[in-house]
C-alpha positions as semicolon CSV with decimal commas, in nm:
position;residue;x (nm);y (nm);z (nm)
1;M;-0,930;-1,430;-2,073
2;D;-1,287;-1,553;-2,058
3;M;-1,405;-1,220;-2,206
4;C;-1,163;-1,265;-2,496
5;E;-1,285;-1,615;-2,565
6;D;-1,643;-1,495;-2,546
7;K;-1,556;-1,255;-2,830
8;G;-1,390;-1,535;-3,034
9;Y;-1,030;-1,449;-2,944
10;F;-0,861;-1,757;-2,798
11;I;-0,541;-1,699;-2,600
12;Q;-0,307;-1,997;-2,618
13;R;-0,071;-1,897;-2,338
14;C;-0,094;-1,645;-2,056
15;V;0,207;-1,595;-1,830
16;V;0,130;-1,412;-1,504
17;F;0,384;-1,224;-1,295
18;Q;0,324;-1,223;-0,918
19;H;0,253;-0,858;-0,844
20;V;0,212;-0,667;-0,520
21;T;-0,079;-0,434;-0,452
22;A;-0,157;-0,141;-0,224
23;F;-0,237;-0,345;0,088
24;P;-0,102;-0,252;0,435
25;S;0,259;-0,358;0,474
26;K;0,170;-0,631;0,727
27;S;-0,131;-0,769;0,535
28;T;-0,164;-1,149;0,541
29;N;-0,370;-1,153;0,221
30;G;-0,177;-1,333;-0,048
31;I;-0,238;-1,430;-0,409
32;S;-0,104;-1,776;-0,323
33;N;-0,121;-1,953;0,007
34;N;0,253;-1,947;0,064
35;V;0,281;-1,569;0,064
36;E;0,356;-1,458;0,417
37;S;0,340;-1,116;0,574
38;K;0,670;-0,932;0,600
39;D;0,743;-0,586;0,734
40;G;0,767;-0,335;0,452
41;V;0,634;-0,579;0,195
42;R;0,287;-0,548;0,042
43;P;0,162;-0,895;-0,056
44;A;-0,106;-0,912;-0,323
45;S;-0,472;-0,962;-0,239
46;M;-0,644;-1,299;-0,263
47;L;-0,792;-1,290;-0,611
48;D;-1,070;-1,533;-0,689
49;V;-0,947;-1,594;-1,044
50;P;-0,872;-1,961;-1,111
51;L;-0,582;-2,056;-1,336
52;K;-0,680;-2,257;-1,638
53;D;-0,463;-2,565;-1,698
54;G;-0,278;-2,558;-2,024
55;R;-0,327;-2,186;-2,072
56;D;-0,228;-1,991;-1,755
57;Y;0,118;-2,015;-1,605
58;W;0,315;-1,841;-1,324
59;W;0,626;-1,661;-1,452
60;H;0,838;-1,790;-1,166
61;D;0,730;-2,149;-1,234
62;I;0,836;-2,130;-1,599
63;I;1,165;-1,955;-1,529
64;S;1,261;-2,212;-1,269
65;T;1,251;-2,491;-1,533
66;I;1,482;-2,317;-1,780
67;P;1,849;-2,412;-1,756
68;E;2,111;-2,137;-1,728
69;N;2,283;-2,028;-2,053
70;T;1,980;-2,142;-2,257
71;D;2,010;-2,018;-2,615
72;C;1,714;-1,809;-2,731
73;P;1,744;-1,766;-3,113
74;V;1,640;-1,439;-3,272
75;E;1,311;-1,436;-3,468
76;W;1,382;-1,239;-3,784
77;V;1,098;-1,027;-3,920
78;N;1,044;-0,760;-4,187
79;S;1,087;-0,399;-4,081
80;E;0,721;-0,322;-4,149
81;D;0,587;-0,621;-3,959
82;P;0,366;-0,505;-3,662
83;L;0,557;-0,486;-3,340
84;F;0,268;-0,412;-3,105
85;I;-0,081;-0,263;-3,084
86;L;-0,128;-0,011;-2,805
87;Y;-0,465;0,136;-2,718
88;T;-0,488;0,506;-2,648
89;S;-0,783;0,639;-2,458
90;G;-0,789;0,988;-2,605
91;S;-1,032;1,242;-2,459
92;T;-1,348;1,101;-2,624
93;G;-1,488;0,776;-2,744
94;R;-1,356;0,420;-2,713
95;P;-0,984;0,342;-2,713
96;K;-0,813;0,320;-3,053
97;G;-0,562;0,046;-3,134
98;V;-0,244;0,221;-3,252
99;V;-0,025;-0,006;-3,468
100;H;0,353;0,036;-3,457
101;T;0,597;-0,154;-3,675
102;T;0,928;-0,319;-3,594
103;G;1,195;-0,133;-3,785
104;G;1,078;0,227;-3,784
105;Y;0,962;0,230;-3,424
106;M;1,281;0,077;-3,283
107;V;1,508;0,308;-3,488
108;Y;1,319;0,608;-3,364
109;T;1,297;0,514;-2,996
110;A;1,668;0,420;-2,994
111;T;1,762;0,754;-3,151
112;T;1,535;0,976;-2,945
113;F;1,644;0,805;-2,623
114;F;2,010;0,852;-2,707
115;Y;1,995;1,225;-2,786
116;T;1,710;1,349;-2,564
117;F;1,869;1,206;-2,251
118;D;2,230;1,257;-2,367
119;Y;2,294;0,893;-2,294
120;H;2,638;0,769;-2,192
121;E;2,748;0,417;-2,104
122;D;2,795;0,495;-1,736
123;D;2,443;0,642;-1,692
124;I;2,185;0,498;-1,457
125;Y;1,852;0,577;-1,622
126;W;1,507;0,572;-1,464
127;C;1,169;0,630;-1,627
128;T;0,888;0,594;-1,375
129;A;0,624;0,509;-1,634
130;D;0,410;0,199;-1,634
131;A;0,539;-0,036;-1,903
132;G;0,184;-0,082;-2,026
133;W;0,151;0,263;-2,183
134;I;0,353;0,424;-2,463
135;T;0,611;0,594;-2,242
136;G;0,680;0,260;-2,078
137;H;0,712;0,090;-2,415
138;S;0,939;0,356;-2,573
139;Y;1,144;0,473;-2,272
140;V;1,135;0,195;-2,022
141;V;1,165;-0,100;-2,259
142;Y;1,276;-0,039;-2,620
143;G;1,476;0,283;-2,609
144;P;1,697;0,184;-2,310
145;L;1,746;-0,176;-2,421
146;L;1,837;-0,077;-2,781
147;N;2,112;0,147;-2,631
148;G;2,229;-0,112;-2,375
149;A;2,139;0,127;-2,096
150;T;2,138;0,036;-1,727
151;S;1,782;0,109;-1,612
152;V;1,585;0,117;-1,296
153;I;1,240;-0,042;-1,348
154;F;0,987;0,058;-1,086
155;E;0,643;-0,078;-1,000
156;G;0,446;0,121;-0,746
157;I;0,340;0,473;-0,658
158;P;0,554;0,776;-0,570
159;T;0,397;0,824;-0,225
160;W;0,439;0,474;-0,074
161;P;0,564;0,411;0,186
162;D;0,615;0,789;0,194
163;P;0,656;1,077;-0,059
164;G;1,032;1,034;-0,055
165;R;1,011;0,704;-0,243
166;Y;1,144;0,840;-0,576
167;W;1,432;1,028;-0,420
168;S;1,534;0,738;-0,202
169;I;1,570;0,527;-0,520
170;V;1,767;0,808;-0,691
171;D;1,998;0,813;-0,386
172;R;2,032;0,433;-0,362
173;Y;2,108;0,364;-0,727
174;K;2,276;0,697;-0,815
175;V;2,034;0,766;-1,093
176;T;2,171;1,013;-1,351
177;K;1,876;1,052;-1,591
178;F;1,523;1,073;-1,451
179;Y;1,199;1,085;-1,647
180;T;0,851;1,133;-1,496
181;A;0,518;1,304;-1,543
182;P;0,393;1,644;-1,426
183;T;0,112;1,468;-1,241
184;A;0,368;1,286;-1,027
185;I;0,566;1,608;-0,977
186;R;0,256;1,797;-0,854
187;T;0,168;1,511;-0,623
188;L;0,515;1,532;-0,465
189;I;0,503;1,910;-0,438
190;K;0,198;1,869;-0,214
191;A;0,399;1,653;0,026
192;G;0,664;1,919;0,091
193;D;1,033;1,974;0,008
194;Q;1,156;1,786;0,312
195;Y;1,091;1,453;0,140
196;V;1,328;1,554;-0,139
197;Q;1,597;1,722;0,060
198;C;1,667;1,432;0,294
199;Y;1,815;1,227;0,008
200;D;2,128;1,274;-0,199
201;R;2,041;1,376;-0,558
202;T;2,382;1,490;-0,670
203;S;2,405;1,208;-0,926
204;L;2,120;1,357;-1,129
205;K;2,215;1,528;-1,458
206;V;1,902;1,533;-1,669
207;L;1,536;1,561;-1,556
208;G;1,264;1,475;-1,803
209;S;0,892;1,556;-1,814
210;V;0,633;1,357;-2,014
211;G;0,258;1,305;-2,057
212;E;0,122;1,659;-2,059
213;P;0,250;2,018;-2,070
214;I;0,424;2,093;-1,744
215;N;0,303;2,411;-1,569
216;V;0,557;2,678;-1,477
217;S;0,540;2,630;-1,098
218;A;0,592;2,253;-1,132
219;W;0,886;2,307;-1,372
220;E;1,049;2,551;-1,135
221;W;1,010;2,315;-0,839
222;Y;1,151;2,026;-1,048
223;Y;1,448;2,240;-1,151
224;N;1,523;2,421;-0,823
225;V;1,424;2,166;-0,556
226;V;1,485;1,828;-0,720
227;G;1,770;1,931;-0,942
228;N;1,916;2,198;-0,715
229;G;1,926;2,436;-1,015
230;R;2,198;2,247;-1,196
231;C;2,018;1,977;-1,409
232;S;1,895;2,013;-1,765
233;I;1,521;1,969;-1,796
234;V;1,387;1,810;-2,113
235;D;1,018;1,886;-2,160
236;T;0,913;1,625;-2,415
237;F;0,604;1,648;-2,639
238;W;0,494;1,336;-2,825
239;Q;0,203;1,091;-2,845
240;T;0,116;0,723;-2,847
241;E;0,074;0,770;-3,220
242;T;0,420;0,925;-3,281
243;G;0,619;0,652;-3,111
244;G;0,880;0,887;-2,973
245;H;0,973;1,249;-2,897
246;M;0,859;1,510;-3,152
247;L;0,939;1,832;-2,968
248;T;1,203;1,846;-2,694
249;S;1,495;2,040;-2,567
250;L;1,835;1,865;-2,571
251;P;2,056;1,880;-2,259
252;G;2,302;2,164;-2,287
253;A;2,196;2,252;-2,644
254;N;1,887;2,460;-2,588
255;I;1,797;2,756;-2,369
256;M;1,543;2,613;-2,122
257;K;1,215;2,792;-2,080
258;P;0,974;2,675;-1,804
259;G;0,672;2,507;-1,962
260;C;0,821;2,514;-2,317
261;A;0,875;2,205;-2,536
262;T;1,130;2,414;-2,736
263;K;1,248;2,260;-3,070
264;P;1,146;1,977;-3,304
265;F;1,360;1,663;-3,281
266;F;1,603;1,590;-3,569
267;G;1,414;1,544;-3,894
268;I;1,079;1,655;-3,758
269;D;0,911;1,925;-3,965
270;A;0,674;2,090;-3,724
271;R;0,437;2,364;-3,844
272;I;0,169;2,594;-3,711
273;L;-0,147;2,626;-3,923
274;S;-0,434;2,866;-3,891
275;E;-0,803;2,757;-3,875
276;S;-0,816;2,799;-4,255
277;G;-0,499;2,595;-4,312
278;E;-0,260;2,884;-4,371
279;D;0,095;2,803;-4,274
280;L;0,191;3,057;-4,006
281;T;0,533;2,907;-3,928
282;E;0,748;3,149;-4,124
283;N;0,573;3,450;-3,975
284;S;0,742;3,392;-3,638
285;K;1,080;3,411;-3,814
286;T;1,027;3,682;-4,075
287;L;0,807;3,910;-3,868
288;G;0,957;3,828;-3,528
289;I;0,621;3,759;-3,368
290;N;0,454;3,477;-3,178
291;V;0,200;3,275;-3,384
292;E;-0,064;3,037;-3,248
293;G;-0,266;2,763;-3,417
294;Y;-0,285;2,396;-3,493
295;L;0,035;2,191;-3,440
296;V;0,094;1,970;-3,740
297;F;0,385;1,772;-3,891
298;A;0,465;1,808;-4,259
299;K;0,689;1,504;-4,320
300;P;0,681;1,141;-4,206
301;W;0,924;1,004;-3,946
302;P;1,036;0,647;-3,865
303;G;0,835;0,602;-3,544
304;M;0,496;0,715;-3,664
305;M;0,196;0,483;-3,631
306;R;0,096;0,297;-3,948
307;T;-0,276;0,260;-3,893
308;I;-0,554;0,214;-3,636
309;N;-0,606;-0,157;-3,592
310;N;-0,875;-0,280;-3,828
311;N;-0,981;0,074;-3,915
312;Y;-0,766;0,251;-4,173
313;E;-1,049;0,486;-4,267
314;L;-1,060;0,618;-3,905
315;F;-0,681;0,652;-3,915
316;E;-0,700;0,883;-4,219
317;S;-1,003;1,068;-4,084
318;V;-0,859;1,142;-3,737
319;Y;-0,501;1,236;-3,830
320;F;-0,500;1,361;-4,194
321;K;-0,849;1,481;-4,301
322;R;-0,846;1,819;-4,125
323;F;-0,539;1,946;-4,314
324;P;-0,460;1,718;-4,612
325;G;-0,086;1,659;-4,643
326;Y;-0,016;1,706;-4,272
327;Y;-0,029;1,485;-3,968
328;V;-0,262;1,670;-3,726
329;A;-0,147;1,627;-3,369
330;G;-0,475;1,751;-3,223
331;D;-0,293;2,001;-3,003
332;G;-0,267;2,372;-3,024
333;S;0,069;2,546;-2,995
334;V;0,232;2,879;-2,983
335;L;0,549;2,927;-3,186
336;D;0,748;3,212;-3,041
337;K;0,989;3,444;-3,223
338;D;1,282;3,230;-3,106
339;G;1,138;2,929;-3,291
340;D;1,032;2,751;-2,972
341;F;0,702;2,562;-2,942
342;W;0,467;2,602;-2,642
343;I;0,194;2,344;-2,626
344;T;-0,137;2,511;-2,531
345;G;-0,335;2,186;-2,490
346;R;-0,572;1,969;-2,681
347;L;-0,776;2,158;-2,934
348;D;-1,083;1,980;-2,811
349;D;-1,004;2,151;-2,481
350;M;-1,024;2,495;-2,635
351;L;-1,337;2,682;-2,522
352;N;-1,523;2,962;-2,698
353;V;-1,652;3,190;-2,421
354;S;-1,844;3,494;-2,550
355;G;-1,634;3,493;-2,867
356;H;-1,302;3,448;-2,685
357;L;-1,109;3,133;-2,769
358;I;-0,963;3,021;-2,433
359;S;-0,712;2,742;-2,376
360;T;-0,815;2,532;-2,076
361;A;-0,445;2,459;-2,018
362;E;-0,374;2,833;-1,982
363;V;-0,649;2,866;-1,722
364;E;-0,519;2,554;-1,540
365;N;-0,170;2,705;-1,530
366;A;-0,311;3,023;-1,375
367;L;-0,497;2,819;-1,106
368;L;-0,179;2,628;-1,028
369;L;0,002;2,948;-0,941
370;D;-0,208;2,962;-0,621
371;P;0,008;2,802;-0,344
372;N;-0,297;2,618;-0,207
373;V;-0,371;2,433;-0,534
374;S;-0,201;2,109;-0,634
375;E;-0,400;2,012;-0,944
376;A;-0,661;2,172;-1,167
377;A;-0,875;2,073;-1,462
378;V;-1,091;2,309;-1,662
379;V;-1,381;2,214;-1,891
380;G;-1,671;2,387;-2,057
381;R;-2,024;2,410;-1,930
382;K;-2,316;2,513;-2,153
383;H;-2,423;2,876;-2,094
384;P;-2,740;3,040;-2,229
385;V;-2,564;3,368;-2,303
386;K;-2,193;3,298;-2,343
387;G;-2,235;2,971;-2,528
388;E;-1,985;2,814;-2,298
389;C;-1,846;2,910;-1,960
390;L;-1,549;2,785;-1,763
391;Y;-1,603;2,518;-1,501
392;C;-1,296;2,452;-1,287
393;F;-1,218;2,142;-1,082
394;V;-0,958;2,223;-0,819
395;T;-0,760;1,989;-0,598
396;L;-0,621;2,153;-0,285
397;K;-0,292;2,057;-0,125
398;D;-0,319;1,804;0,153
399;S;-0,252;2,050;0,433
400;I;-0,532;2,282;0,314
401;L;-0,767;1,998;0,238
402;N;-0,729;1,848;0,588
403;D;-0,811;2,183;0,742
404;H;-1,139;2,203;0,550
405;M;-1,252;1,837;0,535
406;N;-1,525;1,906;0,790
407;G;-1,686;2,107;0,514
408;F;-1,718;1,808;0,287
409;M;-2,079;1,740;0,387
410;N;-2,200;2,091;0,305
411;G;-1,978;2,140;0,002
412;D;-1,769;2,437;0,123
413;I;-1,422;2,278;0,111
414;I;-1,319;2,570;-0,114
415;T;-1,422;2,884;0,067
416;Q;-1,571;3,185;-0,109
417;E;-1,250;3,375;-0,022
418;M;-1,041;3,105;-0,198
419;K;-1,267;3,120;-0,507
420;S;-1,235;3,499;-0,521
421;E;-0,854;3,473;-0,502
422;L;-0,850;3,209;-0,778
423;C;-1,074;3,422;-1,001
424;Q;-0,850;3,722;-0,945
425;M;-0,542;3,514;-1,032
426;I;-0,701;3,418;-1,366
427;R;-0,811;3,777;-1,440
428;T;-0,457;3,900;-1,370
429;K;-0,277;3,634;-1,575
430;I;-0,520;3,601;-1,868
431;G;-0,791;3,865;-1,856
432;P;-1,144;3,928;-1,724
433;F;-1,297;3,732;-2,016
434;A;-1,142;3,410;-1,874
435;T;-1,305;3,441;-1,531
436;P;-1,463;3,104;-1,448
437;D;-1,832;3,082;-1,365
438;Y;-1,788;2,773;-1,148
439;I;-1,512;2,644;-0,919
440;Q;-1,566;2,300;-0,767
441;S;-1,354;2,113;-0,514
442;A;-1,208;1,791;-0,653
443;P;-1,028;1,584;-0,385
444;I;-0,962;1,330;-0,659
445;L;-0,974;1,371;-1,036
446;P;-1,075;1,093;-1,280
447;K;-0,758;0,955;-1,432
448;T;-0,633;0,665;-1,642
449;R;-0,361;0,431;-1,512
450;S;-0,104;0,644;-1,693
451;G;-0,216;0,947;-1,492
452;K;-0,400;1,137;-1,764
453;I;-0,711;1,326;-1,656
454;I;-1,021;1,202;-1,835
455;R;-1,173;1,540;-1,921
456;R;-1,471;1,384;-2,101
457;I;-1,603;1,270;-1,761
458;L;-1,544;1,611;-1,609
459;R;-1,738;1,775;-1,894
460;K;-2,026;1,538;-1,823
461;I;-2,028;1,625;-1,452
462;A;-2,003;1,996;-1,523
463;N;-2,310;1,974;-1,748
464;E;-2,503;1,745;-1,505
465;D;-2,499;1,462;-1,755
466;Y;-2,422;1,140;-1,566
467;D;-2,426;0,901;-1,861
468;F;-2,049;0,851;-1,869
469;G;-2,037;0,594;-2,145
470;D;-1,723;0,384;-2,164
471;T;-1,529;0,408;-1,837
472;S;-1,297;0,111;-1,892
473;T;-0,986;0,327;-1,870
474;L;-1,086;0,494;-1,540
475;L;-0,848;0,403;-1,253
476;D;-1,065;0,488;-0,951
477;Y;-1,445;0,468;-0,994
478;S;-1,503;0,611;-0,644
479;C;-1,406;0,957;-0,772
480;L;-1,730;0,978;-0,972
481;E;-1,951;0,961;-0,665
482;T;-1,736;1,213;-0,482
483;L;-1,734;1,464;-0,768
484;I;-2,106;1,432;-0,835
485;K;-2,179;1,484;-0,465
486;L;-1,963;1,796;-0,447
487;S;-2,106;1,938;-0,771
488;K;-2,447;1,971;-0,605
489;F;-2,309;2,243;-0,382
490;V;-2,136;2,449;-0,651
491;I;-2,279;2,797;-0,710
492;N;-2,193;3,060;-0,970
493;T;-1,881;3,254;-0,871
């Protein structure tokens, strides 16, 4: 609040909810003096942040003063009045303020929620996202509420008090529709199937994936272990800027393909363009071939962003300048002969290695096929001959990592044998041209609160450039020191 006021933005009211944090379950540290330790309860830490009289209020204090059955009249607004501004970190630069409007955004989130999750009145729906990012806005708050859905709202992490946390909640509340991120799925895979199988999950009907393309091995675990091979999986592609789902399968209506976002949502005109702007979309139908290029959208939709806050020129430049007449998603995609879309990753994550254009997402998927690997991130490193070479950050599963932690000090957590096996996996799945020059152990990857890997930071580390710029969206700063330390021991594969 003080920072806002220093910049000339004066906040009239700030209502604070009493949160819990990741302290030991019997911690006596409390955010207020009357918080006592209880078994299984994590009280918040003592924060040295004084409340300002007349501005800052506790939520529970305000609610306790409001009589039951209090009437709260509706505030009528125009459909194009701004509903919220949400900042998206992207992969480079400072966060951009995405502006969504009232009518279009709510129509779109209500509609996409209803059809993507095949919503019925007796459903118990649960999206694990933080309400502070776009998935939380669209599919924790607005979409479910606009449909009158019964929702589970969760604050916490999937591994506390143990990795069975999600499935215990599914069991307890008989959740029917479940929506989470591949990052969370991979984290739970590391823990082992036993944490899933000890809970009843027969209530589940639809499993959703959001936030990034889901790799094949994670999809198969989600389908076979969590869903027991009987639930529909909806792999949703969309962005903060789009407001709601753009590409997604619909339960029971599409043939599911592991790692495939399948079809455009109703009314969405998705196209594939070449580097020169040629529309390749029809080639997949008329010639019966797969085509690959830039994913764009040819027509507007209700939930699309209206501008970047206070910077309309940047809005036009980022999303419409590259191919005039199209919204440019910034992602590459393959459109197969069946008319299904496969997201290949951010185009700023495409690397040109010795004339070969390589998708980092494709390399990451190959690395994740190794049973010892739980997460992987691939970036480019400058190379005097190739122009760029592949630099891989690899997170090992807990059991493997624990066996090799004594190698932390000399940098050999990933053995030369492991590196050779990983390189061979990539050569087999993609080709010799995609063999990485460097493979580094990464016990923890730099991520935002929403779980997205900040690849800009990884590119800096790979190129020994430690001027990280804006790190305001980074969740855990300690990862920087760890990754820099381990990078000193990396040698060419």
